[in-house]
Coordinates of C-alpha atoms and ligand atoms in Angstrom, one line a residue:
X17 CA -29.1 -16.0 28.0
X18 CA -25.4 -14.9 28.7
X19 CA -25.6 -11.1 28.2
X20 CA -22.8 -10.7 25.4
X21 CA -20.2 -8.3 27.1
X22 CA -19.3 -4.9 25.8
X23 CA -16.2 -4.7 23.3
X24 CA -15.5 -2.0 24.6
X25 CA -15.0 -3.2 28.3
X26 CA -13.1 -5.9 26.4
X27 CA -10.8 -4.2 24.7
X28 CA -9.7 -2.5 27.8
X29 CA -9.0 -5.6 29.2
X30 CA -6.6 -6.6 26.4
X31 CA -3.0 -6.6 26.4
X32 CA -1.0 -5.3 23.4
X33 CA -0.4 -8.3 21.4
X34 CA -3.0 -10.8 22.9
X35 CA -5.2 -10.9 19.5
X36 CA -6.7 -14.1 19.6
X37 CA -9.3 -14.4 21.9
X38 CA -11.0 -11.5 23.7
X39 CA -13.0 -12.1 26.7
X40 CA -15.1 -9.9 28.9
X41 CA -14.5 -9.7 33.1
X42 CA -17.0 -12.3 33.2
X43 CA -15.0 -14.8 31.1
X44 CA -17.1 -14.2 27.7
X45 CA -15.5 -14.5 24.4
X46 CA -16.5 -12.2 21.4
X47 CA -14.7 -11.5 18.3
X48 CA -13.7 -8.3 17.4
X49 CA -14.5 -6.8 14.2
X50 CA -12.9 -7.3 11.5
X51 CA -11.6 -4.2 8.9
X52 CA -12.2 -4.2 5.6
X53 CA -10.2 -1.5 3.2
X54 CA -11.4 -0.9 -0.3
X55 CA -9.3 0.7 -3.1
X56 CA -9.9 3.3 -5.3
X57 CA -11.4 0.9 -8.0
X58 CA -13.5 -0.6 -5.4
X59 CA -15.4 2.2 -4.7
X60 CA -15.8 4.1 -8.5
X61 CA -19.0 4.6 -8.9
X62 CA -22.6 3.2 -8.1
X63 CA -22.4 -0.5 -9.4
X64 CA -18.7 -1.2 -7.4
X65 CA -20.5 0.5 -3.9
X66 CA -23.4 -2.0 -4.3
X67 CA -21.0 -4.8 -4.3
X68 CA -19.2 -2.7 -1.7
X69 CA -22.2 -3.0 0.2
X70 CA -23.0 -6.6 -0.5
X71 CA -19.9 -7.6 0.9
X72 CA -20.8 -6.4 3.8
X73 CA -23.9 -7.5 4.0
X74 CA -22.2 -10.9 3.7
X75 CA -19.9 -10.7 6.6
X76 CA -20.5 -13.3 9.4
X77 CA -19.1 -11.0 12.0
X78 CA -18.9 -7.1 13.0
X79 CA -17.1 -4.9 10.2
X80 CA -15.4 -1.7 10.1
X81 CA -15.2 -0.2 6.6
X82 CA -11.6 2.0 5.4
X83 CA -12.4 3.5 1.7
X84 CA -10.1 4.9 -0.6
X85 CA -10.8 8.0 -3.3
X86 CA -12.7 7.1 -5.9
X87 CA -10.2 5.5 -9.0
X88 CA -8.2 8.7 -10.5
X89 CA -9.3 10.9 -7.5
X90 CA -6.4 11.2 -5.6
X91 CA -4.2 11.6 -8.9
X92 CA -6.3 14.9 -10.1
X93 CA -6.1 16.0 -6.8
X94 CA -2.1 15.6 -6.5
X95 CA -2.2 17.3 -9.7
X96 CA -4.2 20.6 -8.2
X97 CA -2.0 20.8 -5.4
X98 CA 1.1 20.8 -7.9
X99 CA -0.3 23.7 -10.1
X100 CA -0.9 25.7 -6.6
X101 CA 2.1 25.1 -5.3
X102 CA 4.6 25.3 -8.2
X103 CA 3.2 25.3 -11.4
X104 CA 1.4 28.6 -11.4
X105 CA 0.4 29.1 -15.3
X106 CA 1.8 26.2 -16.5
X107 CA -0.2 25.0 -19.7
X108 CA -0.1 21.2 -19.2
X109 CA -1.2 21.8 -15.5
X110 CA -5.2 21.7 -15.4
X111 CA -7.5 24.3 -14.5
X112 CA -8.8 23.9 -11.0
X113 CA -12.3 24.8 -11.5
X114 CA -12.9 22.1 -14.5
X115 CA -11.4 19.4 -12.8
X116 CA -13.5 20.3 -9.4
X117 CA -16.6 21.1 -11.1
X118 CA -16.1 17.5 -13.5
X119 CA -14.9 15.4 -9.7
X120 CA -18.3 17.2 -8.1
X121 CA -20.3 16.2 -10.6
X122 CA -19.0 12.6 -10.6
X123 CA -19.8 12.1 -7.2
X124 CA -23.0 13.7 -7.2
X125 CA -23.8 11.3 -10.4
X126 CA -22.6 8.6 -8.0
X127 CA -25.3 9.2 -5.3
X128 CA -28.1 9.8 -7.6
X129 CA -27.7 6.7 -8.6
X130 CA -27.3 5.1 -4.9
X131 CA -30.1 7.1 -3.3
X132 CA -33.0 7.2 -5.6
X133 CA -35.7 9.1 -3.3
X134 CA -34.9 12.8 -3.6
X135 CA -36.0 13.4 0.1
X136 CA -33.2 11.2 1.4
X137 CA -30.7 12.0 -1.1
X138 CA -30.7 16.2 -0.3
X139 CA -28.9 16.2 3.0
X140 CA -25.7 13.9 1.3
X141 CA -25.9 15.9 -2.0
X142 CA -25.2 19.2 0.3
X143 CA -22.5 17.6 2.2
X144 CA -21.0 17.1 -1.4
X145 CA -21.5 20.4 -2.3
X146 CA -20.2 21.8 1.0
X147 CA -17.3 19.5 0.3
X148 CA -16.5 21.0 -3.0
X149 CA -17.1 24.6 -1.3
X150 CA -13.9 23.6 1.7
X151 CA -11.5 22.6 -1.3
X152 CA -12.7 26.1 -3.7
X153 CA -12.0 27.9 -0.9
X154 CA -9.0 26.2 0.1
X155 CA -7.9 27.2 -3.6
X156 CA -8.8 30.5 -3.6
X157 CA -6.7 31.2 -0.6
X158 CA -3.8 29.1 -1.8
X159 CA -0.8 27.2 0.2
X160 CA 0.7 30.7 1.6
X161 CA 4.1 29.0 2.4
X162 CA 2.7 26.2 3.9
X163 CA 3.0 23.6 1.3
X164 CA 2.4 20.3 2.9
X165 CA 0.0 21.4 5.2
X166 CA -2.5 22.9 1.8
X167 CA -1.5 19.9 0.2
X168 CA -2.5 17.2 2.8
X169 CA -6.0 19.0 3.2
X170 CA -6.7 19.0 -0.6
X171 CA -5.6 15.6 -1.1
X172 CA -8.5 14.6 1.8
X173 CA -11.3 15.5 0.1
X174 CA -11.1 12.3 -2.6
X175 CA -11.1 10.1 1.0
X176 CA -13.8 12.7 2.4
X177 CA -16.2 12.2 -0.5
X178 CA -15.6 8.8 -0.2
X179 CA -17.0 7.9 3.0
X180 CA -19.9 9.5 2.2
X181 CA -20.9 7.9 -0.8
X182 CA -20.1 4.7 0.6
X183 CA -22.6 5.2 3.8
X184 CA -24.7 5.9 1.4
X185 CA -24.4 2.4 -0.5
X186 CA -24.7 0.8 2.6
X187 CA -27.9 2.6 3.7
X188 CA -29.4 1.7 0.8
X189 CA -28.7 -1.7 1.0
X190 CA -30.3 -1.7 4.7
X191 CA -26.9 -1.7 7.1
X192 CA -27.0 0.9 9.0
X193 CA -24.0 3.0 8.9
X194 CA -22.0 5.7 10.2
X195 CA -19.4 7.9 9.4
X196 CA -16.3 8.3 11.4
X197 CA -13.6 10.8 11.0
X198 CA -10.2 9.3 10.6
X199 CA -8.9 12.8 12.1
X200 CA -10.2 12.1 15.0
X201 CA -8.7 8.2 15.7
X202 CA -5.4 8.6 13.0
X203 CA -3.4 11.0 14.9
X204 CA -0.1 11.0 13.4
X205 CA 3.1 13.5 13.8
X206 CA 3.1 16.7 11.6
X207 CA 4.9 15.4 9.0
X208 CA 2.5 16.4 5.9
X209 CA 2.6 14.3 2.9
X210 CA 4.3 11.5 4.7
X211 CA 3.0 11.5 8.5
X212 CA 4.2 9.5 10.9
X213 CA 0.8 7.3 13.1
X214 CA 0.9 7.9 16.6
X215 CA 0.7 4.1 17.4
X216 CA -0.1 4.5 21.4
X217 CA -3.0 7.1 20.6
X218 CA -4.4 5.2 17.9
X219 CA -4.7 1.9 20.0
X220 CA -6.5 4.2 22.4
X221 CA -8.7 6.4 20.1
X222 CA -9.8 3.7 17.3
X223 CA -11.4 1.1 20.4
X224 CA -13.5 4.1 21.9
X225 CA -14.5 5.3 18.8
X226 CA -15.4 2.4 16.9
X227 CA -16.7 -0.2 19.0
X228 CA -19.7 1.7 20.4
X229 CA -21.0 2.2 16.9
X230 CA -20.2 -1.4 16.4
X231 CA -22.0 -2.7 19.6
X232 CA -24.9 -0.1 18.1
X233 CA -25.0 -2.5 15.0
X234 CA -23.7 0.2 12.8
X235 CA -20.8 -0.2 10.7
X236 CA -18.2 2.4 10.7
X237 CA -16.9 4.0 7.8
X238 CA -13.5 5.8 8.2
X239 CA -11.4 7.7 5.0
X240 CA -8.0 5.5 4.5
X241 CA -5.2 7.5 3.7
X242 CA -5.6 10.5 6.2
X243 CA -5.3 11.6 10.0
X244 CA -4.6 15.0 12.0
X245 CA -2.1 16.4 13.8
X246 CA -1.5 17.5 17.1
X247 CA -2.5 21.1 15.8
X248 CA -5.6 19.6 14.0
X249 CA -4.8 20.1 10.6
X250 CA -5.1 17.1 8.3
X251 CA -2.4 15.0 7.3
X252 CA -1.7 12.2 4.7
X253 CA 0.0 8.7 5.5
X254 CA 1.5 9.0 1.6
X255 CA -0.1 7.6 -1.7
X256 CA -1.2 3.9 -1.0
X257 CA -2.0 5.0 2.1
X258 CA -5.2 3.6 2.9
X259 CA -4.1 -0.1 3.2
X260 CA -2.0 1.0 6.2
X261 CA -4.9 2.7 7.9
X262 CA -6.8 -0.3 7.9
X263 CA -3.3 -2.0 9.5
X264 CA -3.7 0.5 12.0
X265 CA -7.2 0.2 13.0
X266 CA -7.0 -3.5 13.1
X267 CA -4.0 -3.8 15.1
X268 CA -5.5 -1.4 17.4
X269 CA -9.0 -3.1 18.0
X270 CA -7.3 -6.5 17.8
X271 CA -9.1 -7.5 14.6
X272 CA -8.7 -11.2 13.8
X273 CA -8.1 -10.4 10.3
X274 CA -7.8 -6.9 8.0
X275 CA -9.4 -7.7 4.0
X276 CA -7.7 -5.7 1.7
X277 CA -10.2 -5.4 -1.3
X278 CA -9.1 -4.3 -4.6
X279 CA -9.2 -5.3 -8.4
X280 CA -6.7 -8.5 -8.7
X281 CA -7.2 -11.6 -7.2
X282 CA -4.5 -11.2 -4.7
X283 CA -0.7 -11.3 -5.0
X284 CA 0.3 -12.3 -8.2
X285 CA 3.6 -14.1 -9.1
X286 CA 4.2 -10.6 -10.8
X287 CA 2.0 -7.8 -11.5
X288 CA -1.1 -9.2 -13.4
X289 CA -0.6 -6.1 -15.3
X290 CA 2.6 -6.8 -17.1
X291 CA 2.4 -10.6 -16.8
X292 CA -0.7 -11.9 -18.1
X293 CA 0.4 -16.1 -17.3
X294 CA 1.3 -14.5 -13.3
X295 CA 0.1 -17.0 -10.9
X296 CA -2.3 -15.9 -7.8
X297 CA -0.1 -16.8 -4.9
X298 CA -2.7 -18.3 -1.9
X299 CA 0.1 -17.5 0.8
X300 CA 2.5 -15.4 1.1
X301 CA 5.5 -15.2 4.2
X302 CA 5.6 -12.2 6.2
X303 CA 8.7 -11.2 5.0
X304 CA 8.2 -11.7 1.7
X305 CA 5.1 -10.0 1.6
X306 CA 7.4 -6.7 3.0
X307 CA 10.0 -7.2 0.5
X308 CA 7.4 -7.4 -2.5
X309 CA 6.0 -4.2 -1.5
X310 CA 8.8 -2.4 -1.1
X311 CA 10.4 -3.3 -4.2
X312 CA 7.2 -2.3 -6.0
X313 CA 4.3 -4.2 -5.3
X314 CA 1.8 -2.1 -5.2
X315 CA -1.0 -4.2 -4.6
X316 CA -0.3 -3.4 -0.7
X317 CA 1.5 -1.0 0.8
X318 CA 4.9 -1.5 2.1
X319 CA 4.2 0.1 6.1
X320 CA 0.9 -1.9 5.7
X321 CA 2.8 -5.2 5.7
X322 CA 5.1 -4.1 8.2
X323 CA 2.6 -3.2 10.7
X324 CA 0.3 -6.1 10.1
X325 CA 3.6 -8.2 10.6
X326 CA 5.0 -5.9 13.8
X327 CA 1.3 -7.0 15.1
X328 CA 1.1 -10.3 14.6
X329 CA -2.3 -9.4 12.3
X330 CA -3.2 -11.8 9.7
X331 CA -3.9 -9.9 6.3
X332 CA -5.7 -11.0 3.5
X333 CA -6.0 -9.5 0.0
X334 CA -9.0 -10.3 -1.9
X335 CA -10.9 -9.3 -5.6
X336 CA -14.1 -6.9 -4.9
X337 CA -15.2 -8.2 -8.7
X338 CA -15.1 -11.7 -7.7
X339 CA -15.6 -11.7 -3.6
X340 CA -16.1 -15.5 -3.7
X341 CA -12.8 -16.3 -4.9
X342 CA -10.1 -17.5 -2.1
X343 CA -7.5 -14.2 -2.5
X344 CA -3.9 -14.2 -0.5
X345 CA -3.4 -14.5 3.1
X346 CA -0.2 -13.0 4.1
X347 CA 0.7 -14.9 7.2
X348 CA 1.6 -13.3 10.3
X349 CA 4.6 -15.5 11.7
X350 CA 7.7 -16.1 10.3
X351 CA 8.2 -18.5 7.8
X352 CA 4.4 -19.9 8.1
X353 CA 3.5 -19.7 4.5
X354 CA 4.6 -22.4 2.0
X355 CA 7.5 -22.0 -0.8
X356 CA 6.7 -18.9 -2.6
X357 CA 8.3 -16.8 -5.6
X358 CA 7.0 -13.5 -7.2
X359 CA 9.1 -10.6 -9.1
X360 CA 8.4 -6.7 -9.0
X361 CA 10.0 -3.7 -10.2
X362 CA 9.9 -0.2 -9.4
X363 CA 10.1 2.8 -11.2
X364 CA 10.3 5.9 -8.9
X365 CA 14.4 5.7 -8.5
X366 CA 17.5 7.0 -9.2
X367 CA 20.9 5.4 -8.7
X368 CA 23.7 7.3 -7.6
X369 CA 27.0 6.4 -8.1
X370 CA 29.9 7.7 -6.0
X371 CA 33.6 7.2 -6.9
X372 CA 36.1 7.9 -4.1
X373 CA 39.1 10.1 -5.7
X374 CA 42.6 8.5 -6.1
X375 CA 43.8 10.8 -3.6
X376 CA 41.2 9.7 -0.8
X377 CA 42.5 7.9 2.3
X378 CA 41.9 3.8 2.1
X379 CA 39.4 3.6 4.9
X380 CA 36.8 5.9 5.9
X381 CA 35.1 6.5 2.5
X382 CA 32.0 4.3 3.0
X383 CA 31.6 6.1 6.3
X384 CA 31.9 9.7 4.8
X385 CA 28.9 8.7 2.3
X386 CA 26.8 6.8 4.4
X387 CA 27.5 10.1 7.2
X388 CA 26.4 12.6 4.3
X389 CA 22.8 10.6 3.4
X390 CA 22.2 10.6 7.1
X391 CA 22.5 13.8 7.8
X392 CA 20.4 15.0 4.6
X393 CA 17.9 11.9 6.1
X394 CA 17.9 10.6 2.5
X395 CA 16.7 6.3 3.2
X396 CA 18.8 4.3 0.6
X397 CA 16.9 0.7 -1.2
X398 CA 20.1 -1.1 -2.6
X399 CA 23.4 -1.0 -2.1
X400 CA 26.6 -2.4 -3.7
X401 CA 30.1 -1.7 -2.9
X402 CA 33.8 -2.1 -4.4
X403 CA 36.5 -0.8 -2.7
X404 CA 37.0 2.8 -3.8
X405 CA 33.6 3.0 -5.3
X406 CA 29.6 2.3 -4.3
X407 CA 26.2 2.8 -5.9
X408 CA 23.0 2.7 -4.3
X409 CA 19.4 3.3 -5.0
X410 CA 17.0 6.5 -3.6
X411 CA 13.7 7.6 -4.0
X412 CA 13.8 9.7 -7.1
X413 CA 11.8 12.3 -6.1
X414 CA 14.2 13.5 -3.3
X415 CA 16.0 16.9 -3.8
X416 CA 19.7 15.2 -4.0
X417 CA 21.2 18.4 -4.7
X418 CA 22.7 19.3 -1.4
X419 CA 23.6 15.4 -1.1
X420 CA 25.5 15.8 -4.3
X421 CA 27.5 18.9 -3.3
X422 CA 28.5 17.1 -0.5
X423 CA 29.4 14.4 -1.7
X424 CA 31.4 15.5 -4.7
X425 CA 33.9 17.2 -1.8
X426 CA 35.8 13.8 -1.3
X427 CA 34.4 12.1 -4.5
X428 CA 33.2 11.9 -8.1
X429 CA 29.6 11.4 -8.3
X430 CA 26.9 10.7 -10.7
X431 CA 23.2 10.3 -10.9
X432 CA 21.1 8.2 -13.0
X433 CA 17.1 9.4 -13.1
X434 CA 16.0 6.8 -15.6
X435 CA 16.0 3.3 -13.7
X436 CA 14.4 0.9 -12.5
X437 CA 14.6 -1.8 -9.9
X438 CA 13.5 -5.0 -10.2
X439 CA 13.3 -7.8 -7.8
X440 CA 12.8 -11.9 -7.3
X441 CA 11.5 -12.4 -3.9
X442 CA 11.2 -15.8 -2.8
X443 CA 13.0 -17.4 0.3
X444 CA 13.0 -21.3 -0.4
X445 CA 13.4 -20.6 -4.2
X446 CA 16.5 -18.3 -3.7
X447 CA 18.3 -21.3 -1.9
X448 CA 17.6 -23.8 -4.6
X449 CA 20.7 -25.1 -6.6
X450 CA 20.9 -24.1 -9.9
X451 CA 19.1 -21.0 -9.0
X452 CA 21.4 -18.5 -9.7
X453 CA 21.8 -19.8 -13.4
X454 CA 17.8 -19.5 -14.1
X455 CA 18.5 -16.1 -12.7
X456 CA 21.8 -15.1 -14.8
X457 CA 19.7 -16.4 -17.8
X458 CA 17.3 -14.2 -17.7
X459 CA 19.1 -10.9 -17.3
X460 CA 21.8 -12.0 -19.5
X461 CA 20.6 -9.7 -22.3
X462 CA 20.1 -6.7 -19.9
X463 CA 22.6 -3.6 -19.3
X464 CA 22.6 -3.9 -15.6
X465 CA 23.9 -1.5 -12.9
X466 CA 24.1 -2.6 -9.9
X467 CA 23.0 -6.1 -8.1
X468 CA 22.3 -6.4 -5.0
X469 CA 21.3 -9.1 -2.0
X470 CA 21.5 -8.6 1.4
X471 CA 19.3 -11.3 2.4
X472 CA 18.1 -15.0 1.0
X473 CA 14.5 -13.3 0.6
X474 CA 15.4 -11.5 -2.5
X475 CA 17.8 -10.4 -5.4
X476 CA 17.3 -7.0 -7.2
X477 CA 19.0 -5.6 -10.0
X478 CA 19.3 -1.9 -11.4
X479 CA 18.7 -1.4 -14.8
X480 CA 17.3 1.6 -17.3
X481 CA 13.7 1.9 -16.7
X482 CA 12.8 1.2 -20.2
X483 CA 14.3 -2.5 -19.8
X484 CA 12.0 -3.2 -16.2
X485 CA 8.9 -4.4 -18.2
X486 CA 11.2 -7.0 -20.4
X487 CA 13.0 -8.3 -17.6
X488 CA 10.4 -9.0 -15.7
X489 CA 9.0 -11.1 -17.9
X490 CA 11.8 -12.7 -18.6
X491 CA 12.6 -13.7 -14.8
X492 CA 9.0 -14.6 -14.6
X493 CA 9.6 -16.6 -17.3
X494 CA 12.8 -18.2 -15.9
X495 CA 11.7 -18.8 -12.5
X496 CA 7.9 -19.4 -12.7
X497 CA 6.5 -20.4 -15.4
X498 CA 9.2 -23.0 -16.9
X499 CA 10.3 -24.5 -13.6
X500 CA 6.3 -24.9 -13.1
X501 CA 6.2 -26.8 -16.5
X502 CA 9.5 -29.0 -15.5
X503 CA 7.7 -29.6 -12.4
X504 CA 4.6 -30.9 -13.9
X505 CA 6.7 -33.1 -16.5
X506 CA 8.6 -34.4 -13.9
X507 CA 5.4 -35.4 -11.8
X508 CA 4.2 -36.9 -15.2
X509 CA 7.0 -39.2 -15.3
X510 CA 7.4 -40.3 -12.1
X511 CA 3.6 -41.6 -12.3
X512 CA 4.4 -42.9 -15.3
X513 CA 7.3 -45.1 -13.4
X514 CA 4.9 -45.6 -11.0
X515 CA 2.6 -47.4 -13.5
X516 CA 4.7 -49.3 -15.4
X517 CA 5.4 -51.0 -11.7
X518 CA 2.4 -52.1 -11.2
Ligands
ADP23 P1 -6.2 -0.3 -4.6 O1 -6.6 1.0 -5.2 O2 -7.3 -1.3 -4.5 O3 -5.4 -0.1 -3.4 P2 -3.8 -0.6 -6.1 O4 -3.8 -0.1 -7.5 O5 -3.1 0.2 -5.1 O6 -5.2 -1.0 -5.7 O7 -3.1 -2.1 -6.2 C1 -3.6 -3.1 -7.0 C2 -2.8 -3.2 -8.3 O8 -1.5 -3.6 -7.9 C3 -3.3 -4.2 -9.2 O9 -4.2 -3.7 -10.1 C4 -2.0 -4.6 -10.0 O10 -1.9 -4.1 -11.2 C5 -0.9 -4.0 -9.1 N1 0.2 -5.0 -8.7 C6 1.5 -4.8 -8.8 N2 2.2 -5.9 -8.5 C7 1.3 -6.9 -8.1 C8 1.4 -8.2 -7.7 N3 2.5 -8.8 -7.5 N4 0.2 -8.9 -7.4 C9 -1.0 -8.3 -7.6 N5 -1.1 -7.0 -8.0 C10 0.0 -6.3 -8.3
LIG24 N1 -6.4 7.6 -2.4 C1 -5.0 7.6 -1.9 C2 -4.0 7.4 -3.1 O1 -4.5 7.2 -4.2 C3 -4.8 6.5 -0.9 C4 -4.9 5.1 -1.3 O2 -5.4 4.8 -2.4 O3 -4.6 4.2 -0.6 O4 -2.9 7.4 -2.8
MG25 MG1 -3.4 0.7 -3.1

């Protein structure tokens, strides 16, 4: 028998980018593990960590687990670290020792139900509690002027619990399992709430650590969503998060695929949520994949897809409730996936609209704007243009003060808090004669702001929030589900023809 080589020796023998096959000195191919990450609703509660666990279990080949918070974790936690940092005795603001002892007794509730034998269940139960303990204390002492760093450390306990409870499952179900602390392999810049990864440490770290548990035959369980920095305080990639750790961790072991597990079948034509006849898509382009997530797509995170894609990493989203089912792959290479069309909106934006005054000089004034937002770093979504005037789209929860003071010295400038974007993305589609009119048709009865496309991969318009849900609909309505039926009638007649030939 060929002794099977070490993935660790193997890995150091891999060049960046060489993901297919991995073979040891001695010529030996093995595959690499593959990561799984699950979501929040993937992981809430005893019954969704036994199908964690049977997942798996079910797994031809090595895997490395990423977990989320448990569902509504990571929002109660946000909420905490709001009322320390700036809410002080606000009333609508919740009381930090209800909502800690009510999360702690969740959990605990979880793992009684995982790990029956009292004997085997003490040791996790006081890691919860000593858990619960780090983020009182952390309370108790408060942020002291150093707001992202207190917030980043509260907002890692939902991801810290989680790991636990999810070794757990997976104990239980006989796979032997392991913690490991994404600190130590996600080391990221000090930029807390938003940190930037630290790709050529994290291609380093995340082989050494990982693949001698794996060669063990334990499966590693790492928090999504988290990492450290330089100083070793903890840091958060931003909400979603977790889906680009597991980008991160496969690209850096040269995984032949990530698994995204979470609550819908995959990408949807729209979001299943809104649009209850939205199709499951089975492919999805690269780029479109990046452009659906960034115009609000939540279903994966926007510097998931761009890693996955910047690493030539095939990703593939699937349902945790219904593992059998065939999910999306999102296709690493350009332009591999077949003709494909979806529509998203997002809510978190404000549109700001500058108007140059009469007096201005005739060139120059795009320039001055564009010069003020990067200076303040403020990243702009959509933009459209006229000559004296533009409006463009930015994260609403910037401070756009100091933007707007500057901006009002050479112009007239106003902001609009209550919008929404939404967006068709779909390259073949987009080309399609006649396209533009299904489009037109459906926004026809919609107010809109500001349109906007830059590229044949999508079309987005700006419109009051309140309209987003409707329009969607509409466009889904317009694009999908009617030009599906023509299809089908079409194809109806044609065989028809065909018949009456024969
Ligand atoms: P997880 O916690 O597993 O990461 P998320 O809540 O972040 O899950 O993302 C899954 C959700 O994304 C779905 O429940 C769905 O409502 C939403 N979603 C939005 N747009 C889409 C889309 N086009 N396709 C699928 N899901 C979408
Ligand atoms: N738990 C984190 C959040 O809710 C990270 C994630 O879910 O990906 O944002
Ligand atoms: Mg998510």
């Amino acid at each position: 028998m060929t002794d099977r080589p070490h993935l660790t020796e193997v890995c150091a023998t891999t060049e960046a980018g060489d993901f297919e096959a991995h073979r040891s000195p001695d010529g030996v191919t093995v595959t690499m593990p593959c990561v799984h990450k699950f979501g929040g609703t993937s992981v809430d509660g005893p019954e969704r960590l036994k199908a964690l666990a049977a997942i798996i279990r079910d797994q031809r080949d090595h895997s490395v687990v990423v977990v989320s918070a448990m569902a509504g974790v990571s929002n109660e936690l946000s909420q905490l670290v709001d009322a320390a940092t700036t809410g002080g005795n606000k009333p609508e603001l919740p009381d930090a020792s209800t909502t800690l002892a009510a999360m702690k007794q969740r959990h605990l509730d979880a793992l009684q139900a995982i790990v029956e034998e009292e004997a085997a269940r003490a040791p996790l139960a006081a890691r919860i509690n000593e858990i619960f303990e780090g983020a009182t204390q952390l309370l108790g002492e408060g942020p002291g002027g150093e707001t992202g760093r207190f917030g980043d450390q509260l907002m890692a306990v939902g991801e810290d619990l989680a790991v636990e409870l999810t070794v757990a499952a997976l104990e239980t179900e006989g796979i032997s399992a392991t913690v490991l602390d994404a600190r130590d392999i996600i080391w990221t810049n000090s930029d807390f709430g938003a940190a930037v990864p630290d790709f050529e440490s994290i291609r380093r770290l995340a082989p050494a650590s990982i693949l001698p548990l794996v060669e063990d035959g334990r499966v590693p369980v790492i928090q999504g969503f988290i990492g450290s920095e330089a100083g070793g305080a903890t840091t958060t990639l931003g909400r979603g998060g977790s889906d680009f750790t597991a980008t991160l961790l496969g690209a850096a072991l040269g995984s032949p695929e990530v698994v995204l597990w979470t609550d819908v079948d995959g990408i949807h034509s729209a979001d299943p949520s809104l649009v209850t006849e939205s199709r499951v898509v089975s492919d999805v382009g690269s780029e479109e994949a990046v452009e659906l997530s960034y115009f609000g797509a939540r279903v994966i995170h926007p510097a998931a897809a761009k890693h996955a894609i910047a690493s030539a990493l095939p990703l593939r989203i699937k349902n945790s409730f219904a593992p059998e089912r065939p999910g999306t792959l999102i296709h690493s290479d350009r332009g591999a996936a077949a003709a494909f069309a979806a529509v998203a909106h997002k809510t978190d934006v404000a549109l700001i609209r500058v108007r140059a005054f009469p007096t201005a000089l005739a060139y120059g004034f795009l320039a001055r704007v564009f010069g003020v937002l990067g200076r303040h770093a403020v990243p702009v979504d959509l933009v459209a243009t006229s000559h004296s005037s533009t409006a463009f789209t930015v994260d609403r929860d910037e401070d756009l003060s100091a933007v707007r003071r500057a901006l009002s010295v050479f112009s007239e400038v106003d902001v609009l808090k209550d919008v929404a974007t939404v967006t068709v993305v779909g390259r073949g589609m987009l080309r399609e004669p006649g396209m533009d009119a299904l489009v037109f048709w459906a926004v026809e009865k919609t107010p809109v702001y500001l349109i906007s496309q830059a590229s044949d991969v999508s079309i987005s318009f700006v419109v009051d929030e309140a309209e987003a849900p409707d329009l969607v609909r509409r466009l889904h309505l317009s694009l999908i589900e009617l030009k599906e039926a023509a299809r089908e009638d079409e194809a109806t007649a044609s065989k028809g023809k065909e018949g009456d030939q024969t």
